[in-house]
mmCIF file with all atom_site columns, C-alpha atoms in Angstrom:
data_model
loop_
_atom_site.group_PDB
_atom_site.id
_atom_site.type_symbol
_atom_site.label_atom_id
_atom_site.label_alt_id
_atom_site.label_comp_id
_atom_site.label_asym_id
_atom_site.label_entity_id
_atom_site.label_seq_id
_atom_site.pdbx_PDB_ins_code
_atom_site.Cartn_x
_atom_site.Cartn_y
_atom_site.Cartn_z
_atom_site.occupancy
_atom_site.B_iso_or_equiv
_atom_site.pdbx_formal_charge
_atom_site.auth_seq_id
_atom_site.auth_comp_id
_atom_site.auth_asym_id
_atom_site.auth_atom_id
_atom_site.pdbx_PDB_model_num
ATOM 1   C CA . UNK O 1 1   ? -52.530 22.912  37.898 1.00 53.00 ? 12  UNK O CA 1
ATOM 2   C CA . UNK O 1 2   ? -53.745 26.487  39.410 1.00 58.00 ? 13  UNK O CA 1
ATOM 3   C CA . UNK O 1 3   ? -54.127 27.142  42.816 1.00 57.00 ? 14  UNK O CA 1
ATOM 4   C CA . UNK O 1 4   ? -57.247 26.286  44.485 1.00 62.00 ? 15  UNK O CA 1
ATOM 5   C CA . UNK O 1 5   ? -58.081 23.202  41.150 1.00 78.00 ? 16  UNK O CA 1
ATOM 6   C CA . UNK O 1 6   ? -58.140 19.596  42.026 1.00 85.00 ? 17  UNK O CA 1
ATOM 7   C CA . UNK O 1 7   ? -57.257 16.825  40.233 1.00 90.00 ? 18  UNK O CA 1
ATOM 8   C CA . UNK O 1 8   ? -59.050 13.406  41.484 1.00 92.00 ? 19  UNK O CA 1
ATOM 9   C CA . UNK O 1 9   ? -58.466 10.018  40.804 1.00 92.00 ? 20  UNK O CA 1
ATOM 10  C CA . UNK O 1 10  ? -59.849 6.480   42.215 1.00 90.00 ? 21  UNK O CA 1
ATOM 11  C CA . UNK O 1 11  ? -56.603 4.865   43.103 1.00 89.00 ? 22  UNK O CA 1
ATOM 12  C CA . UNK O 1 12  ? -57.849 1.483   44.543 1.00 88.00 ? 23  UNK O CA 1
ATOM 13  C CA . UNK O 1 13  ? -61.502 -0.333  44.727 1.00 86.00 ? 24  UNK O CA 1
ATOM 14  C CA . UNK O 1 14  ? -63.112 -3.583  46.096 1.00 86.00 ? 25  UNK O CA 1
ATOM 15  C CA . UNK O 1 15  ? -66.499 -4.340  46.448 1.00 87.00 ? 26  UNK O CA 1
ATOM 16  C CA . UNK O 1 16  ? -66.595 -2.575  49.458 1.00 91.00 ? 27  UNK O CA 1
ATOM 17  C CA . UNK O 1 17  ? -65.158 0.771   49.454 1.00 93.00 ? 28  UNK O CA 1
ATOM 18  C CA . UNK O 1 18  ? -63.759 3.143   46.940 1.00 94.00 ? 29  UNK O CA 1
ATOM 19  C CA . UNK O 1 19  ? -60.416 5.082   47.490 1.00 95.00 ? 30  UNK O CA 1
ATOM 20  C CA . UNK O 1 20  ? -60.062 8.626   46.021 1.00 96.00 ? 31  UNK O CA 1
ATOM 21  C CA . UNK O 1 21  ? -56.908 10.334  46.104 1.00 95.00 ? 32  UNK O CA 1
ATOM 22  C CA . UNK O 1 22  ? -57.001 14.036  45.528 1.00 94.00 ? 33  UNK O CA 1
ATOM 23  C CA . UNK O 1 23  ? -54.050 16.965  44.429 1.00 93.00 ? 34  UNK O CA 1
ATOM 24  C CA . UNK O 1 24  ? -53.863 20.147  44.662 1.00 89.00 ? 35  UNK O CA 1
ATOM 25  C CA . UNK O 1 25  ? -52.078 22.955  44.836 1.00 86.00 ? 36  UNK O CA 1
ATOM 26  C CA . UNK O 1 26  ? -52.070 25.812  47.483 1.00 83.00 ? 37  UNK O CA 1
ATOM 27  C CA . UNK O 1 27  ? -52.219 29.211  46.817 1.00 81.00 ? 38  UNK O CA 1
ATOM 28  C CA . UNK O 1 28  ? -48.261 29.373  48.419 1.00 85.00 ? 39  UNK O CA 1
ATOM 29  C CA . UNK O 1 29  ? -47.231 26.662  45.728 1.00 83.00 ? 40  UNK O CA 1
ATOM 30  C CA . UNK O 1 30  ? -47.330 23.463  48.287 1.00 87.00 ? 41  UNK O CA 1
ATOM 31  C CA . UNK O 1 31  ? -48.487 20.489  46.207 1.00 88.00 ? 42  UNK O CA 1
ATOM 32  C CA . UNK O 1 32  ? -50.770 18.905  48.636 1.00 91.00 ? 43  UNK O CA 1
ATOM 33  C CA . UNK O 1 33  ? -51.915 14.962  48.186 1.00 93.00 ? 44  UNK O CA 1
ATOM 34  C CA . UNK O 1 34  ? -54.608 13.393  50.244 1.00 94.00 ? 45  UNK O CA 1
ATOM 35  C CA . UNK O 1 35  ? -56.484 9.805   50.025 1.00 95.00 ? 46  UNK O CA 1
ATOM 36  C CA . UNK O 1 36  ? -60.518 9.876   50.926 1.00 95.00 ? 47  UNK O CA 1
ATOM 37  C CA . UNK O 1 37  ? -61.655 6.012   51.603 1.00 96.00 ? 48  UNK O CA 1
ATOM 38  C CA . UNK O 1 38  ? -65.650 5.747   51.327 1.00 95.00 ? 49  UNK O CA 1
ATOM 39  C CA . UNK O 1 39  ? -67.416 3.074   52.359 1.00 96.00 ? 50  UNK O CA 1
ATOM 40  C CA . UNK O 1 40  ? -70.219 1.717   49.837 1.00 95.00 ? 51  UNK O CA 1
ATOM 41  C CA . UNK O 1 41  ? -73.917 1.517   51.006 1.00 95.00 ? 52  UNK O CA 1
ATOM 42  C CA . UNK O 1 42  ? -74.295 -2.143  52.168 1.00 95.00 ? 53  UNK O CA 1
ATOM 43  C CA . UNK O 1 43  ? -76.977 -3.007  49.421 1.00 93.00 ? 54  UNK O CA 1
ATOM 44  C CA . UNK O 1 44  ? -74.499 -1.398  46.836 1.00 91.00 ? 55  UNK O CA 1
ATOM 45  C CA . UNK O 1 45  ? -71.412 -3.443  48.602 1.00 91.00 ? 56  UNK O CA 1
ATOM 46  C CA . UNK O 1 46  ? -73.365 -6.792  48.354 1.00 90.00 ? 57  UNK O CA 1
ATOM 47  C CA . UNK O 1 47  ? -74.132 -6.298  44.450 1.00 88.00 ? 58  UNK O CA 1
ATOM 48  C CA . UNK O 1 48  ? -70.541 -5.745  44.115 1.00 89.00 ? 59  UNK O CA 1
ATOM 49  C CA . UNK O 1 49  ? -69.552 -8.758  45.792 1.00 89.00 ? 60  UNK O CA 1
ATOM 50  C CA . UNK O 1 50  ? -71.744 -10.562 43.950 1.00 88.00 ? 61  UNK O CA 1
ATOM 51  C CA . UNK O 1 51  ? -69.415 -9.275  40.334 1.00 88.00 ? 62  UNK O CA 1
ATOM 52  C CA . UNK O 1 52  ? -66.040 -9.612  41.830 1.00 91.00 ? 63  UNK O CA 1
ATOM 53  C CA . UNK O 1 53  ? -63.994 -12.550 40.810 1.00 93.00 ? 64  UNK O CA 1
ATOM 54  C CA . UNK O 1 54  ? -60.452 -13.469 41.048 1.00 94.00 ? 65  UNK O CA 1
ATOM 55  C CA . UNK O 1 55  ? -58.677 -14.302 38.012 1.00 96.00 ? 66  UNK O CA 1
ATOM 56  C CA . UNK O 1 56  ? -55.614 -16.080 37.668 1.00 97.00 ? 67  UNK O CA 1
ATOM 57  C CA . UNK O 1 57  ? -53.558 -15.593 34.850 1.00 98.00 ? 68  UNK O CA 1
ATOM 58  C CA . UNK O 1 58  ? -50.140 -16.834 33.594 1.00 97.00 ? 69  UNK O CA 1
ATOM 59  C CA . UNK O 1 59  ? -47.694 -16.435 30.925 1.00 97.00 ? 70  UNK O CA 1
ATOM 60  C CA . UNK O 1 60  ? -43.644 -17.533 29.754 1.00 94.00 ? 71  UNK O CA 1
ATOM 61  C CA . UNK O 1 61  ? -40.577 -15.997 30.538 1.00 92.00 ? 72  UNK O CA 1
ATOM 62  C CA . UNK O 1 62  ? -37.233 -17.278 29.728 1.00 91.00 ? 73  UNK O CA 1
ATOM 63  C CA . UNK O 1 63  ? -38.703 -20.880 29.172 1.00 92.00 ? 74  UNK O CA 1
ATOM 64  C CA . UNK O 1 64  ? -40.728 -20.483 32.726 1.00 94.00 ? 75  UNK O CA 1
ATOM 65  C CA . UNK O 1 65  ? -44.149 -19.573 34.111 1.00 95.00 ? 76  UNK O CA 1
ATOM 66  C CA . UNK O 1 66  ? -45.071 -16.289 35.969 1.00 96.00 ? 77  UNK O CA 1
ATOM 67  C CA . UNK O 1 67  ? -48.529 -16.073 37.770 1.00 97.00 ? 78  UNK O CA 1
ATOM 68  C CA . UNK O 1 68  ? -50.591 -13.269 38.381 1.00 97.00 ? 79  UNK O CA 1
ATOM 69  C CA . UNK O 1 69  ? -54.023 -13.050 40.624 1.00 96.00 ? 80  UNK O CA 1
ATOM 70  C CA . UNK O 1 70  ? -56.254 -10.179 40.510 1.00 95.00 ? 81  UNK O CA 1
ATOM 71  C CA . UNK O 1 71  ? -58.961 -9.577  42.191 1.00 92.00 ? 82  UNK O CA 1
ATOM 72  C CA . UNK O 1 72  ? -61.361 -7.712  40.298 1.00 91.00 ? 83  UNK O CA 1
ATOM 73  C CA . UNK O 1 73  ? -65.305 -6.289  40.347 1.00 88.00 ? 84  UNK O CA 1
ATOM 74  C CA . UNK O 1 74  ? -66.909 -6.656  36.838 1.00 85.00 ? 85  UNK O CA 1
ATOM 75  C CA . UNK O 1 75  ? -67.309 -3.256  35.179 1.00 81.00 ? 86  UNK O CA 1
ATOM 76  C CA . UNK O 1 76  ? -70.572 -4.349  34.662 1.00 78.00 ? 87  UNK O CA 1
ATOM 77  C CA . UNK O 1 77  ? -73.257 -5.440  37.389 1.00 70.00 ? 88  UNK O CA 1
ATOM 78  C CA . UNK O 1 78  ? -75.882 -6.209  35.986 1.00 75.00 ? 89  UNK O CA 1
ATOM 79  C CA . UNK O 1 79  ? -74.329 -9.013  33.119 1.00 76.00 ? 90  UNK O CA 1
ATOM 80  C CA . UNK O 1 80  ? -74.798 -12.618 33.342 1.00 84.00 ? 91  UNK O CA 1
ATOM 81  C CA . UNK O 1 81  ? -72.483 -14.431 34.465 1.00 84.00 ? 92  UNK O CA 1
ATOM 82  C CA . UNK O 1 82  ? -70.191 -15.229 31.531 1.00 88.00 ? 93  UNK O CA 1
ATOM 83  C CA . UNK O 1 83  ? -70.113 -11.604 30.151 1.00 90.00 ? 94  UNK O CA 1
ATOM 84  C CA . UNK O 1 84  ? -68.959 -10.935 33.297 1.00 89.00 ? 95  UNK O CA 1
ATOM 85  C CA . UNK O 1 85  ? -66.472 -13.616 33.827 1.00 92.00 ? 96  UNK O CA 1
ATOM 86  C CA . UNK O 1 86  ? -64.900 -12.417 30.324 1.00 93.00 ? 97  UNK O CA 1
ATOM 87  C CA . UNK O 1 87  ? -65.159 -8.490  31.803 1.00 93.00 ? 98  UNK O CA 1
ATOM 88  C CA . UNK O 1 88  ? -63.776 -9.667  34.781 1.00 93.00 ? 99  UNK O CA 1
ATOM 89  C CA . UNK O 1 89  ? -60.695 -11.348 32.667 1.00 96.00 ? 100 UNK O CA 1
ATOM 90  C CA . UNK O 1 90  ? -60.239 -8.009  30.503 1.00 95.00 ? 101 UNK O CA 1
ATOM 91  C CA . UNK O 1 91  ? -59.540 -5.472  33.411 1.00 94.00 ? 102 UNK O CA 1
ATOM 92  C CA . UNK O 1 92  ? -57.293 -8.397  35.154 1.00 95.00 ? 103 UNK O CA 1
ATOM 93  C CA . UNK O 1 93  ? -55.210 -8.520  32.233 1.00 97.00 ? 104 UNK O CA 1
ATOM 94  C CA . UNK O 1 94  ? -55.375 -4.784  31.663 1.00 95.00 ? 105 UNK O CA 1
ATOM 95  C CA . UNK O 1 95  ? -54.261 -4.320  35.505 1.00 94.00 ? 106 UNK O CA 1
ATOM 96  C CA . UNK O 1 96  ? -51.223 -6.867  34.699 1.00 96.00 ? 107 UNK O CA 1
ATOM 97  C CA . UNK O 1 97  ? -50.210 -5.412  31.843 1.00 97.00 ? 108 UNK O CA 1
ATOM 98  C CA . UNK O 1 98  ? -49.796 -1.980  33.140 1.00 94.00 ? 109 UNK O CA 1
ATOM 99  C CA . UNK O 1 99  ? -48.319 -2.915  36.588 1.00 94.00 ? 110 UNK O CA 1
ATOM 100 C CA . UNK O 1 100 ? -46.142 -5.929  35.626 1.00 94.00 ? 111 UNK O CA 1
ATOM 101 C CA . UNK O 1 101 ? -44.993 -5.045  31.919 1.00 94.00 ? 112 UNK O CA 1
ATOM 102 C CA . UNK O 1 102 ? -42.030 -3.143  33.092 1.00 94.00 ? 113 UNK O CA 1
ATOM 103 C CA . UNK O 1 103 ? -41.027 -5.740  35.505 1.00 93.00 ? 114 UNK O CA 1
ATOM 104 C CA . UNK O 1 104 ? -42.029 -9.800  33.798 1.00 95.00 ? 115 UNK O CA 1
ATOM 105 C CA . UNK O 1 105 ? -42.794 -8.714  30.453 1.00 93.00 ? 116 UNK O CA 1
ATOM 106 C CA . UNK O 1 106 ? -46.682 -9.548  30.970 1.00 95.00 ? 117 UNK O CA 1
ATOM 107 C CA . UNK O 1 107 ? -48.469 -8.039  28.497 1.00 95.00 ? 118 UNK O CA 1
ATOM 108 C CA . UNK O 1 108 ? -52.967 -8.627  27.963 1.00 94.00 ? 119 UNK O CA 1
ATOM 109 C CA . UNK O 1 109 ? -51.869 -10.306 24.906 1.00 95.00 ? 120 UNK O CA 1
ATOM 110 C CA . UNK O 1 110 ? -49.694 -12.739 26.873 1.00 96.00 ? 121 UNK O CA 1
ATOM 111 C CA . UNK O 1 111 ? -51.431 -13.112 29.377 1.00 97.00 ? 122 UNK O CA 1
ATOM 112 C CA . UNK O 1 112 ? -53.724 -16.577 29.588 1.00 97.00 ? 123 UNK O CA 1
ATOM 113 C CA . UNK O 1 113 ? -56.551 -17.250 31.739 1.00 97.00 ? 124 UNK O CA 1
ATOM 114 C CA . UNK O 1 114 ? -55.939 -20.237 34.315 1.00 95.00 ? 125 UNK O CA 1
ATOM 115 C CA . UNK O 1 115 ? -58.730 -19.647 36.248 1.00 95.00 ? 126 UNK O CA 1
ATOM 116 C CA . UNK O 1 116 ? -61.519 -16.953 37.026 1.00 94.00 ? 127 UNK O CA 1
ATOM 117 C CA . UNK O 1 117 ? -64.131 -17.777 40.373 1.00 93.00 ? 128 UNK O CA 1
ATOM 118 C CA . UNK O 1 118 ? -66.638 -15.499 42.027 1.00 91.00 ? 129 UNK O CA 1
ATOM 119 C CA . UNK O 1 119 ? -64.942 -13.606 45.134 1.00 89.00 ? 130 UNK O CA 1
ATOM 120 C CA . UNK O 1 120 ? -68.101 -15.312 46.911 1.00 88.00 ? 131 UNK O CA 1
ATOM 121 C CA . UNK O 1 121 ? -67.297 -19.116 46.656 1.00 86.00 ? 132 UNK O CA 1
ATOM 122 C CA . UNK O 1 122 ? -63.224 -18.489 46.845 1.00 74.00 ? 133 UNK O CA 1
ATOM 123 C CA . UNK O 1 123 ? -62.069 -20.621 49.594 1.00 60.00 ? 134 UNK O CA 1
ATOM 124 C CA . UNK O 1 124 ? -58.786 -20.266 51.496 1.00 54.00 ? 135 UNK O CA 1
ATOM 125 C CA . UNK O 1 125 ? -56.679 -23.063 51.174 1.00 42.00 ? 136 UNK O CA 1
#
């Protein structure tokens, strides 16, 4: 990366804000890193909330099961609700697999469903 170029990412999301984390490099060389949290419009936030589920998913290892939760906003606002249940399920197993392969052996084609619910009607045990 040149001096002066950015490279910018979205390194986390929930149906409320978005978190940006931008690098660059100085014209002296210093690699500098910084994180920019913004805050969605509420009518935007509310939409969001409305396509965010938590999935549950499981799957063996070494004869024994190993959950995963995600919580995730469907890529998609504006689909019904079981295109975006099954959305919802794709990125959670996508997010497993790439954060949790390394360490359980979780993989999306492991990976089954054991329940997906709308963020909205979860309920704290």
């Amino acid at each position: 990366m040149r001096p002066g170029e950015a490279r910018v990412r979205v390194v986390a999301e929930d149906w409320r804000s978005i978190t940006y984390e931008a690098e660059f490099t100085q014209s002296n060389g210093e690699r500098v890193v910084r994180r920019y949290q913004c805050a969605l419009p509420k009518a935007i936030a509310l939409r969001r909330l409305r396509a965010t589920y938590i999935v549950g998913l499981w799957h063996e290892v070494d004869g024994a099961s190993c959950y995963h939760v995600r919580q995730v906003v469907s890529p998609v606002l504006s689909s019904g609700d079981k295109a975006a249940r099954d959305d919802a399920v794709l990125v959670a197993r996508a997010l497993v697999d790439m954060e949790r392969r390394a360490t359980c052996g979780a993989t999306a084609d492991s990976l089954k469903v054991h329940m997906v619910e709308r963020a909205v009607d979860w309920q704290a045990l």
